[in-house]
PDB file of C-alpha atoms in Angstrom:
ATOM      1  CA  MET A   1       0.000   0.000   0.000  1.00  0.00           C
ATOM      2  CA  GLU A   2       1.367   3.421  -0.964  1.00  0.00           C
ATOM      3  CA  SER A   3       1.689   6.021   1.746  1.00  0.00           C
ATOM      4  CA  GLN A   4       2.760   9.628   1.793  1.00  0.00           C
ATOM      5  CA  PRO A   5       5.686  10.356   4.116  1.00  0.00           C
ATOM      6  CA  ASN A   6       5.803  13.303   6.474  1.00  0.00           C
ATOM      7  CA  HIS A   7       7.893  16.219   5.215  1.00  0.00           C
ATOM      8  CA  PRO A   8       9.749  19.078   6.836  1.00  0.00           C
ATOM      9  CA  GLN A   9       7.760  22.292   6.991  1.00  0.00           C
ATOM     10  CA  ALA A  10      10.011  23.764   4.292  1.00  0.00           C
ATOM     11  CA  ILE A  11       8.364  21.643   1.587  1.00  0.00           C
ATOM     12  CA  GLY A  12       5.030  22.831   0.258  1.00  0.00           C
ATOM     13  CA  GLN A  13       2.113  20.711  -0.853  1.00  0.00           C
ATOM     14  CA  LEU A  14      -0.351  20.507  -3.722  1.00  0.00           C
ATOM     15  CA  PHE A  15      -4.031  20.984  -2.883  1.00  0.00           C
ATOM     16  CA  VAL A  16      -6.474  19.479  -5.408  1.00  0.00           C
ATOM     17  CA  VAL A  17      -9.474  21.770  -4.989  1.00  0.00           C
ATOM     18  CA  ALA A  18     -13.005  21.144  -6.273  1.00  0.00           C
ATOM     19  CA  THR A  19     -14.826  24.256  -7.497  1.00  0.00           C
ATOM     20  CA  PRO A  20     -18.501  24.892  -8.424  1.00  0.00           C
ATOM     21  CA  ILE A  21     -19.951  23.345 -11.588  1.00  0.00           C
ATOM     22  CA  GLY A  22     -22.441  26.163 -12.056  1.00  0.00           C
ATOM     23  CA  ASN A  23     -23.834  27.752  -8.928  1.00  0.00           C
ATOM     24  CA  LEU A  24     -21.012  29.775  -7.365  1.00  0.00           C
ATOM     25  CA  ALA A  25     -22.381  29.077  -3.879  1.00  0.00           C
ATOM     26  CA  ASP A  26     -21.406  25.411  -4.240  1.00  0.00           C
ATOM     27  CA  ILE A  27     -17.916  25.792  -2.805  1.00  0.00           C
ATOM     28  CA  THR A  28     -16.680  24.767   0.629  1.00  0.00           C
ATOM     29  CA  TYR A  29     -15.327  27.107   3.305  1.00  0.00           C
ATOM     30  CA  ARG A  30     -12.145  25.071   3.265  1.00  0.00           C
ATOM     31  CA  ALA A  31     -11.734  25.533  -0.484  1.00  0.00           C
ATOM     32  CA  VAL A  32     -12.066  29.342  -0.237  1.00  0.00           C
ATOM     33  CA  GLU A  33      -9.623  29.496   2.664  1.00  0.00           C
ATOM     34  CA  THR A  34      -7.127  27.320   0.827  1.00  0.00           C
ATOM     35  CA  LEU A  35      -7.342  29.319  -2.404  1.00  0.00           C
ATOM     36  CA  LYS A  36      -6.651  32.468  -0.403  1.00  0.00           C
ATOM     37  CA  SER A  37      -3.721  31.019   1.530  1.00  0.00           C
ATOM     38  CA  VAL A  38      -1.682  29.172  -1.112  1.00  0.00           C
ATOM     39  CA  ASP A  39       1.160  30.861  -2.947  1.00  0.00           C
ATOM     40  CA  ILE A  40      -0.220  30.190  -6.412  1.00  0.00           C
ATOM     41  CA  ILE A  41      -3.237  28.633  -8.131  1.00  0.00           C
ATOM     42  CA  ALA A  42      -2.740  26.365 -11.134  1.00  0.00           C
ATOM     43  CA  ALA A  43      -5.909  26.799 -13.220  1.00  0.00           C
ATOM     44  CA  GLU A  44      -7.071  25.063 -16.377  1.00  0.00           C
ATOM     45  CA  ASP A  45      -8.172  28.397 -17.859  1.00  0.00           C
ATOM     46  CA  THR A  46      -7.167  31.469 -15.857  1.00  0.00           C
ATOM     47  CA  ARG A  47      -9.829  33.627 -17.536  1.00  0.00           C
ATOM     48  CA  THR A  48     -12.617  31.262 -16.486  1.00  0.00           C
ATOM     49  CA  SER A  49     -11.301  30.844 -12.944  1.00  0.00           C
ATOM     50  CA  LEU A  50     -10.867  34.599 -12.491  1.00  0.00           C
ATOM     51  CA  LYS A  51     -14.659  34.997 -12.269  1.00  0.00           C
ATOM     52  CA  LEU A  52     -14.791  32.617  -9.295  1.00  0.00           C
ATOM     53  CA  LEU A  53     -11.812  34.186  -7.571  1.00  0.00           C
ATOM     54  CA  ARG A  54     -13.205  37.701  -7.925  1.00  0.00           C
ATOM     55  CA  HIS A  55     -16.570  36.552  -6.548  1.00  0.00           C
ATOM     56  CA  TYR A  56     -14.874  35.397  -3.327  1.00  0.00           C
ATOM     57  CA  GLY A  57     -12.310  38.178  -3.111  1.00  0.00           C
ATOM     58  CA  ILE A  58      -9.377  35.870  -3.787  1.00  0.00           C
ATOM     59  CA  ASP A  59      -6.336  37.653  -5.201  1.00  0.00           C
ATOM     60  CA  THR A  60      -3.876  34.736  -5.228  1.00  0.00           C
ATOM     61  CA  PRO A  61      -1.738  34.726  -8.423  1.00  0.00           C
ATOM     62  CA  MET A  62      -2.638  32.162 -11.079  1.00  0.00           C
ATOM     63  CA  LEU A  63      -0.786  30.248 -13.744  1.00  0.00           C
ATOM     64  CA  ALA A  64      -2.236  28.119 -16.534  1.00  0.00           C
ATOM     65  CA  LEU A  65      -2.042  24.323 -16.322  1.00  0.00           C
ATOM     66  CA  HIS A  66      -3.899  22.555 -19.128  1.00  0.00           C
ATOM     67  CA  GLU A  67      -3.603  19.472 -21.314  1.00  0.00           C
ATOM     68  CA  HIS A  68      -1.219  21.198 -23.732  1.00  0.00           C
ATOM     69  CA  ASN A  69       1.368  22.359 -21.196  1.00  0.00           C
ATOM     70  CA  GLU A  70       0.970  19.971 -18.241  1.00  0.00           C
ATOM     71  CA  SER A  71       3.976  17.791 -19.089  1.00  0.00           C
ATOM     72  CA  ALA A  72       6.205  20.831 -19.551  1.00  0.00           C
ATOM     73  CA  MET A  73       5.149  22.267 -16.170  1.00  0.00           C
ATOM     74  CA  LEU A  74       5.906  19.236 -13.990  1.00  0.00           C
ATOM     75  CA  GLU A  75       9.488  20.056 -13.056  1.00  0.00           C
ATOM     76  CA  LYS A  76       8.751  23.775 -12.612  1.00  0.00           C
ATOM     77  CA  LEU A  77       5.905  23.146 -10.193  1.00  0.00           C
ATOM     78  CA  GLN A  78       7.873  20.499  -8.332  1.00  0.00           C
ATOM     79  CA  ALA A  79      10.722  23.007  -7.854  1.00  0.00           C
ATOM     80  CA  ARG A  80       8.348  25.614  -6.429  1.00  0.00           C
ATOM     81  CA  LEU A  81       6.911  23.099  -3.987  1.00  0.00           C
ATOM     82  CA  GLU A  82      10.362  21.960  -2.914  1.00  0.00           C
ATOM     83  CA  ASN A  83      11.222  25.616  -2.295  1.00  0.00           C
ATOM     84  CA  GLY A  84       8.404  25.797   0.243  1.00  0.00           C
ATOM     85  CA  GLU A  85       5.519  27.183  -1.824  1.00  0.00           C
ATOM     86  CA  SER A  86       2.063  25.618  -1.717  1.00  0.00           C
ATOM     87  CA  ILE A  87      -0.065  25.288  -4.848  1.00  0.00           C
ATOM     88  CA  ALA A  88      -3.793  24.795  -5.419  1.00  0.00           C
ATOM     89  CA  LEU A  89      -4.892  22.913  -8.533  1.00  0.00           C
ATOM     90  CA  ILE A  90      -8.338  23.786  -9.936  1.00  0.00           C
ATOM     91  CA  SER A  91     -10.164  23.032 -13.175  1.00  0.00           C
ATOM     92  CA  ASP A  92     -12.721  25.179 -14.986  1.00  0.00           C
ATOM     93  CA  ALA A  93     -15.488  23.547 -12.957  1.00  0.00           C
ATOM     94  CA  GLY A  94     -15.917  20.638 -10.596  1.00  0.00           C
ATOM     95  CA  THR A  95     -13.300  18.214  -9.331  1.00  0.00           C
ATOM     96  CA  PRO A  96      -9.882  18.357 -11.037  1.00  0.00           C
ATOM     97  CA  LEU A  97      -8.563  15.260 -12.875  1.00  0.00           C
ATOM     98  CA  VAL A  98     -12.092  13.955 -13.604  1.00  0.00           C
ATOM     99  CA  SER A  99     -12.016  14.387 -17.404  1.00  0.00           C
ATOM    100  CA  ASP A 100      -9.764  17.390 -16.741  1.00  0.00           C
ATOM    101  CA  PRO A 101      -5.984  17.923 -16.597  1.00  0.00           C
ATOM    102  CA  GLY A 102      -3.919  17.147 -13.496  1.00  0.00           C
ATOM    103  CA  TYR A 103      -3.268  13.405 -13.522  1.00  0.00           C
ATOM    104  CA  ARG A 104       0.317  13.740 -14.757  1.00  0.00           C
ATOM    105  CA  LEU A 105       1.089  16.385 -12.151  1.00  0.00           C
ATOM    106  CA  VAL A 106      -0.403  14.461  -9.226  1.00  0.00           C
ATOM    107  CA  ARG A 107       1.368  11.244 -10.223  1.00  0.00           C
ATOM    108  CA  HIS A 108       4.683  13.057 -10.761  1.00  0.00           C
ATOM    109  CA  LEU A 109       4.526  14.771  -7.364  1.00  0.00           C
ATOM    110  CA  ARG A 110       3.516  11.654  -5.468  1.00  0.00           C
ATOM    111  CA  GLN A 111       6.386   9.752  -7.042  1.00  0.00           C
ATOM    112  CA  ALA A 112       8.665  12.589  -5.921  1.00  0.00           C
ATOM    113  CA  GLY A 113       7.390  12.206  -2.350  1.00  0.00           C
ATOM    114  CA  ILE A 114       5.532  15.519  -2.261  1.00  0.00           C
ATOM    115  CA  ARG A 115       2.269  15.684  -0.356  1.00  0.00           C
ATOM    116  CA  VAL A 116      -0.945  15.892  -2.380  1.00  0.00           C
ATOM    117  CA  THR A 117      -4.094  16.848  -0.444  1.00  0.00           C
ATOM    118  CA  PRO A 118      -7.637  16.567  -1.911  1.00  0.00           C
ATOM    119  CA  LEU A 119     -10.337  19.095  -1.044  1.00  0.00           C
ATOM    120  CA  PRO A 120     -13.603  17.395  -2.085  1.00  0.00           C
ATOM    121  CA  GLY A 121     -16.578  19.264  -3.407  1.00  0.00           C
ATOM    122  CA  ALA A 122     -18.737  19.728  -6.498  1.00  0.00           C
ATOM    123  CA  SER A 123     -18.747  17.045  -9.202  1.00  0.00           C
ATOM    124  CA  SER A 124     -21.121  16.823 -12.150  1.00  0.00           C
ATOM    125  CA  VAL A 125     -20.719  13.043 -12.109  1.00  0.00           C
ATOM    126  CA  MET A 126     -21.921  12.614  -8.536  1.00  0.00           C
ATOM    127  CA  ALA A 127     -24.552  15.341  -8.821  1.00  0.00           C
ATOM    128  CA  ALA A 128     -26.112  13.596 -11.822  1.00  0.00           C
ATOM    129  CA  LEU A 129     -25.931  10.146 -10.281  1.00  0.00           C
ATOM    130  CA  CYS A 130     -27.607  11.081  -6.995  1.00  0.00           C
ATOM    131  CA  ALA A 131     -30.649  12.651  -8.693  1.00  0.00           C
ATOM    132  CA  ALA A 132     -31.099  10.491 -11.831  1.00  0.00           C
ATOM    133  CA  GLY A 133     -33.054   7.688 -10.186  1.00  0.00           C
ATOM    134  CA  LEU A 134     -30.787   4.923 -11.515  1.00  0.00           C
ATOM    135  CA  ALA A 135     -28.959   2.351  -9.392  1.00  0.00           C
ATOM    136  CA  THR A 136     -26.135   3.864  -7.342  1.00  0.00           C
ATOM    137  CA  ASP A 137     -24.690   0.764  -5.652  1.00  0.00           C
ATOM    138  CA  HIS A 138     -22.425   0.060  -8.635  1.00  0.00           C
ATOM    139  CA  PHE A 139     -21.531   2.539 -11.374  1.00  0.00           C
ATOM    140  CA  ARG A 140     -18.812   3.256 -13.901  1.00  0.00           C
ATOM    141  CA  PHE A 141     -17.603   6.616 -15.170  1.00  0.00           C
ATOM    142  CA  ALA A 142     -16.529   6.566 -18.817  1.00  0.00           C
ATOM    143  CA  GLY A 143     -16.065  10.300 -19.476  1.00  0.00           C
ATOM    144  CA  PHE A 144     -16.312  11.493 -23.060  1.00  0.00           C
ATOM    145  CA  LEU A 145     -16.691   8.808 -25.713  1.00  0.00           C
ATOM    146  CA  PRO A 146     -14.133   8.610 -28.531  1.00  0.00           C
ATOM    147  CA  ARG A 147     -15.187  10.719 -31.505  1.00  0.00           C
ATOM    148  CA  GLY A 148     -15.398   7.866 -34.013  1.00  0.00           C
ATOM    149  CA  GLY A 149     -13.982   4.671 -35.455  1.00  0.00           C
ATOM    150  CA  LYS A 150     -13.487   1.339 -33.752  1.00  0.00           C
ATOM    151  CA  ALA A 151     -12.683   2.904 -30.394  1.00  0.00           C
ATOM    152  CA  ARG A 152     -16.080   4.627 -30.276  1.00  0.00           C
ATOM    153  CA  LEU A 153     -17.945   1.471 -31.267  1.00  0.00           C
ATOM    154  CA  GLN A 154     -16.152  -0.536 -28.593  1.00  0.00           C
ATOM    155  CA  ALA A 155     -16.919   2.103 -25.964  1.00  0.00           C
ATOM    156  CA  ILE A 156     -20.608   2.128 -26.953  1.00  0.00           C
ATOM    157  CA  ARG A 157     -20.734  -1.649 -26.709  1.00  0.00           C
ATOM    158  CA  ARG A 158     -19.008  -1.675 -23.327  1.00  0.00           C
ATOM    159  CA  THR A 159     -21.654   0.729 -22.090  1.00  0.00           C
ATOM    160  CA  ALA A 160     -24.462  -1.351 -23.557  1.00  0.00           C
ATOM    161  CA  SER A 161     -23.182  -4.556 -21.964  1.00  0.00           C
ATOM    162  CA  SER A 162     -22.280  -3.082 -18.574  1.00  0.00           C
ATOM    163  CA  ASP A 163     -23.972  -4.496 -15.491  1.00  0.00           C
ATOM    164  CA  GLU A 164     -23.433  -1.147 -13.744  1.00  0.00           C
ATOM    165  CA  THR A 165     -24.960   2.293 -14.221  1.00  0.00           C
ATOM    166  CA  SER A 166     -22.771   4.018 -16.821  1.00  0.00           C
ATOM    167  CA  ILE A 167     -22.010   7.738 -16.598  1.00  0.00           C
ATOM    168  CA  LEU A 168     -20.856   9.607 -19.699  1.00  0.00           C
ATOM    169  CA  LEU A 169     -20.113  13.234 -20.483  1.00  0.00           C
ATOM    170  CA  GLU A 170     -21.357  14.719 -23.744  1.00  0.00           C
ATOM    171  CA  SER A 171     -21.589  17.987 -25.589  1.00  0.00           C
ATOM    172  CA  PRO A 172     -24.985  19.265 -26.774  1.00  0.00           C
ATOM    173  CA  ARG A 173     -23.957  19.125 -30.433  1.00  0.00           C
ATOM    174  CA  ARG A 174     -23.018  15.427 -30.183  1.00  0.00           C
ATOM    175  CA  LEU A 175     -25.774  14.229 -27.853  1.00  0.00           C
ATOM    176  CA  LEU A 176     -28.180  13.077 -30.556  1.00  0.00           C
ATOM    177  CA  ALA A 177     -25.478  11.158 -32.411  1.00  0.00           C
ATOM    178  CA  THR A 178     -24.511   9.394 -29.184  1.00  0.00           C
ATOM    179  CA  LEU A 179     -28.118   8.537 -28.384  1.00  0.00           C
ATOM    180  CA  GLN A 180     -28.522   7.095 -31.876  1.00  0.00           C
ATOM    181  CA  ASP A 181     -25.369   5.000 -31.485  1.00  0.00           C
ATOM    182  CA  LEU A 182     -26.616   3.705 -28.138  1.00  0.00           C
ATOM    183  CA  GLN A 183     -30.054   3.008 -29.586  1.00  0.00           C
ATOM    184  CA  ALA A 184     -28.461   0.580 -32.054  1.00  0.00           C
ATOM    185  CA  GLU A 185     -26.901  -1.455 -29.230  1.00  0.00           C
ATOM    186  CA  LEU A 186     -29.343  -1.234 -26.311  1.00  0.00           C
ATOM    187  CA  ASP A 187     -32.468  -3.273 -25.791  1.00  0.00           C
ATOM    188  CA  ALA A 188     -35.521  -1.162 -26.522  1.00  0.00           C
ATOM    189  CA  ALA A 189     -36.631  -0.767 -22.894  1.00  0.00           C
ATOM    190  CA  ARG A 190     -33.255   0.272 -21.419  1.00  0.00           C
ATOM    191  CA  GLU A 191     -33.542   3.509 -19.428  1.00  0.00           C
ATOM    192  CA  LEU A 192     -31.283   6.514 -19.984  1.00  0.00           C
ATOM    193  CA  VAL A 193     -31.150   9.881 -18.236  1.00  0.00           C
ATOM    194  CA  VAL A 194     -29.858  13.169 -19.622  1.00  0.00           C
ATOM    195  CA  ALA A 195     -28.824  15.528 -16.822  1.00  0.00           C
ATOM    196  CA  ARG A 196     -28.362  19.036 -18.204  1.00  0.00           C
ATOM    197  CA  GLU A 197     -27.072  22.324 -16.783  1.00  0.00           C
ATOM    198  CA  LEU A 198     -26.620  20.918 -13.283  1.00  0.00           C
ATOM    199  CA  THR A 199     -26.906  23.462 -10.426  1.00  0.00           C
ATOM    200  CA  LYS A 200     -27.721  26.224 -12.926  1.00  0.00           C
ATOM    201  CA  LEU A 201     -30.955  28.104 -13.601  1.00  0.00           C
ATOM    202  CA  HIS A 202     -32.147  25.736 -16.338  1.00  0.00           C
ATOM    203  CA  GLU A 203     -31.173  22.455 -14.655  1.00  0.00           C
ATOM    204  CA  GLU A 204     -33.063  19.544 -16.192  1.00  0.00           C
ATOM    205  CA  PHE A 205     -33.287  15.755 -15.916  1.00  0.00           C
ATOM    206  CA  VAL A 206     -34.906  13.917 -18.836  1.00  0.00           C
ATOM    207  CA  SER A 207     -35.468  10.161 -18.518  1.00  0.00           C
ATOM    208  CA  GLY A 208     -36.583   7.620 -21.100  1.00  0.00           C
ATOM    209  CA  THR A 209     -35.494   5.046 -23.617  1.00  0.00           C
ATOM    210  CA  ALA A 210     -33.003   5.958 -26.313  1.00  0.00           C
ATOM    211  CA  THR A 211     -35.875   6.342 -28.776  1.00  0.00           C
ATOM    212  CA  GLU A 212     -37.838   8.608 -26.434  1.00  0.00           C
ATOM    213  CA  LEU A 213     -34.813  10.793 -25.724  1.00  0.00           C
ATOM    214  CA  ILE A 214     -34.017  11.106 -29.420  1.00  0.00           C
ATOM    215  CA  ASP A 215     -37.585  12.242 -30.067  1.00  0.00           C
ATOM    216  CA  HIS A 216     -37.407  14.710 -27.185  1.00  0.00           C
ATOM    217  CA  PHE A 217     -34.122  16.317 -28.184  1.00  0.00           C
ATOM    218  CA  ASN A 218     -35.115  16.474 -31.836  1.00  0.00           C
ATOM    219  CA  GLN A 219     -37.929  18.739 -30.678  1.00  0.00           C
ATOM    220  CA  HIS A 220     -35.950  20.543 -27.961  1.00  0.00           C
ATOM    221  CA  ALA A 221     -32.374  21.231 -29.028  1.00  0.00           C
ATOM    222  CA  PRO A 222     -30.035  20.308 -26.153  1.00  0.00           C
ATOM    223  CA  ARG A 223     -27.980  23.087 -24.600  1.00  0.00           C
ATOM    224  CA  GLY A 224     -25.396  23.425 -21.878  1.00  0.00           C
ATOM    225  CA  GLU A 225     -23.203  20.903 -20.078  1.00  0.00           C
ATOM    226  CA  ILE A 226     -24.556  17.351 -20.266  1.00  0.00           C
ATOM    227  CA  VAL A 227     -24.126  14.179 -18.216  1.00  0.00           C
ATOM    228  CA  LEU A 228     -25.620  11.072 -19.842  1.00  0.00           C
ATOM    229  CA  LEU A 229     -26.463   8.072 -17.663  1.00  0.00           C
ATOM    230  CA  VAL A 230     -27.337   4.587 -18.921  1.00  0.00           C
ATOM    231  CA  ALA A 231     -29.041   2.045 -16.692  1.00  0.00           C
ATOM    232  CA  ALA A 232     -27.311  -1.260 -16.048  1.00  0.00           C
ATOM    233  CA  ALA A 233     -28.054  -4.168 -18.363  1.00  0.00           C
ATOM    234  CA  HIS A 234     -31.038  -6.272 -17.351  1.00  0.00           C
ATOM    235  CA  ASP A 235     -30.355  -8.569 -14.407  1.00  0.00           C
ATOM    236  CA  ASP A 236     -31.349 -11.688 -16.380  1.00  0.00           C
ATOM    237  CA  ALA A 237     -28.871 -10.813 -19.122  1.00  0.00           C
ATOM    238  CA  VAL A 238     -26.104 -10.113 -16.620  1.00  0.00           C
ATOM    239  CA  ALA A 239     -26.724 -13.388 -14.764  1.00  0.00           C
ATOM    240  CA  LEU A 240     -25.701 -15.309 -17.879  1.00  0.00           C
ATOM    241  CA  SER A 241     -21.945 -15.953 -17.655  1.00  0.00           C
ATOM    242  CA  ASP A 242     -19.460 -15.064 -20.402  1.00  0.00           C
ATOM    243  CA  ARG A 243     -18.552 -18.744 -20.568  1.00  0.00           C
ATOM    244  CA  GLN A 244     -22.133 -19.671 -21.474  1.00  0.00           C
ATOM    245  CA  ILE A 245     -22.174 -17.079 -24.238  1.00  0.00           C
ATOM    246  CA  ILE A 246     -18.794 -18.224 -25.579  1.00  0.00           C
ATOM    247  CA  GLU A 247     -20.029 -21.828 -25.673  1.00  0.00           C
ATOM    248  CA  CYS A 248     -22.989 -20.724 -27.782  1.00  0.00           C
ATOM    249  CA  LEU A 249     -20.687 -18.693 -30.060  1.00  0.00           C
ATOM    250  CA  ALA A 250     -18.478 -21.762 -30.532  1.00  0.00           C
ATOM    251  CA  SER A 251     -21.258 -24.006 -31.848  1.00  0.00           C
ATOM    252  CA  ALA A 252     -20.879 -25.148 -35.450  1.00  0.00           C
ATOM    253  CA  ALA A 253     -24.032 -23.340 -36.544  1.00  0.00           C
ATOM    254  CA  MET A 254     -22.836 -20.032 -35.122  1.00  0.00           C
ATOM    255  CA  GLN A 255     -19.249 -20.397 -36.345  1.00  0.00           C
ATOM    256  CA  ALA A 256     -20.546 -20.596 -39.906  1.00  0.00           C
ATOM    257  CA  LEU A 257     -21.979 -17.059 -39.684  1.00  0.00           C
ATOM    258  CA  PRO A 258     -20.127 -13.784 -40.232  1.00  0.00           C
ATOM    259  CA  PRO A 259     -19.455 -11.801 -37.004  1.00  0.00           C
ATOM    260  CA  SER A 260     -22.431  -9.457 -37.263  1.00  0.00           C
ATOM    261  CA  ALA A 261     -24.963 -12.186 -38.016  1.00  0.00           C
ATOM    262  CA  ARG A 262     -23.316 -14.443 -35.434  1.00  0.00           C
ATOM    263  CA  ALA A 263     -23.693 -11.832 -32.701  1.00  0.00           C
ATOM    264  CA  LYS A 264     -27.311 -11.170 -33.608  1.00  0.00           C
ATOM    265  CA  ALA A 265     -28.155 -14.887 -33.674  1.00  0.00           C
ATOM    266  CA  VAL A 266     -26.548 -15.583 -30.293  1.00  0.00           C
ATOM    267  CA  ALA A 267     -28.174 -12.504 -28.755  1.00  0.00           C
ATOM    268  CA  ASN A 268     -31.587 -13.647 -29.984  1.00  0.00           C
ATOM    269  CA  THR A 269     -30.988 -17.206 -28.836  1.00  0.00           C
ATOM    270  CA  LEU A 270     -29.935 -16.235 -25.315  1.00  0.00           C
ATOM    271  CA  ASP A 271     -32.132 -13.114 -25.067  1.00  0.00           C
ATOM    272  CA  ILE A 272     -29.227 -10.821 -24.199  1.00  0.00           C
ATOM    273  CA  PRO A 273     -28.016  -7.486 -25.663  1.00  0.00           C
ATOM    274  CA  ARG A 274     -26.093  -7.800 -28.935  1.00  0.00           C
ATOM    275  CA  ALA A 275     -23.453  -5.472 -27.535  1.00  0.00           C
ATOM    276  CA  ARG A 276     -22.437  -8.039 -24.919  1.00  0.00           C
ATOM    277  CA  VAL A 277     -21.987 -10.703 -27.587  1.00  0.00           C
ATOM    278  CA  TYR A 278     -20.050  -8.305 -29.851  1.00  0.00           C
ATOM    279  CA  ALA A 279     -17.673  -7.533 -26.984  1.00  0.00           C
ATOM    280  CA  LEU A 280     -16.867 -11.238 -26.573  1.00  0.00           C
ATOM    281  CA  ILE A 281     -16.419 -11.728 -30.326  1.00  0.00           C
ATOM    282  CA  SER A 282     -14.039  -8.764 -30.440  1.00  0.00           C
ATOM    283  CA  ALA A 283     -11.975 -10.297 -27.641  1.00  0.00           C
ATOM    284  CA  GLU A 284     -11.518 -13.631 -29.477  1.00  0.00           C
TER     285      GLU A 284
END
């Protein structure tokens, strides 16, 4: 088990600070105090973060840390910490590192033996999950789907075959395309939830099947930040083991079919989602 050693007072530490996802009131007292007390704030976009800092009267200097310069900043930030400065890491909104920059920095500093301290708070992922009405005992966060190609198809099929609530992030301009891709892989009754503009004035949760959501958003163009949740695969389908599916795939009758027809035939035979069969065929 990895542990973080104690350090002399001369060495600073990195604070990973969650900030509001919409409503500026959704910030902790500890986060405000920390942002005021550190020597510098590493922000994903300093222009965006400046609005939050001004709102709370925080005048701590900022520097930019984003996906394009993170690797180049590792040694510089480590040197500042080793010289006794403390740094707060924030993203544009929500909890840093969750589909935002910061992973390389945190890993680099931990490997260097520098203390990293999380300050929990707002997260669009958890906000959506706790109000969507889908199962919360087991869930998986998949972030943004790949834009296209085989990687996207595999990600869609993993979501369709998952026995856990799946949580995705999506942009309004790509939402309909994603719903259509999911529609092709999900059973018709599978429930999805679109959580939109969380904590903001026009916050909205829309639940339904893929078909129902496509109809809804064709009539009401989606806007704002979106979290898309997909209910777990049906319990009966999940109860069937991979080994049982593979045995069916290996039968002479199924082996004679091309992959697409083979997956469809096995899915119909066993009454399970095609996506789960496709995932096993792809792994052969």
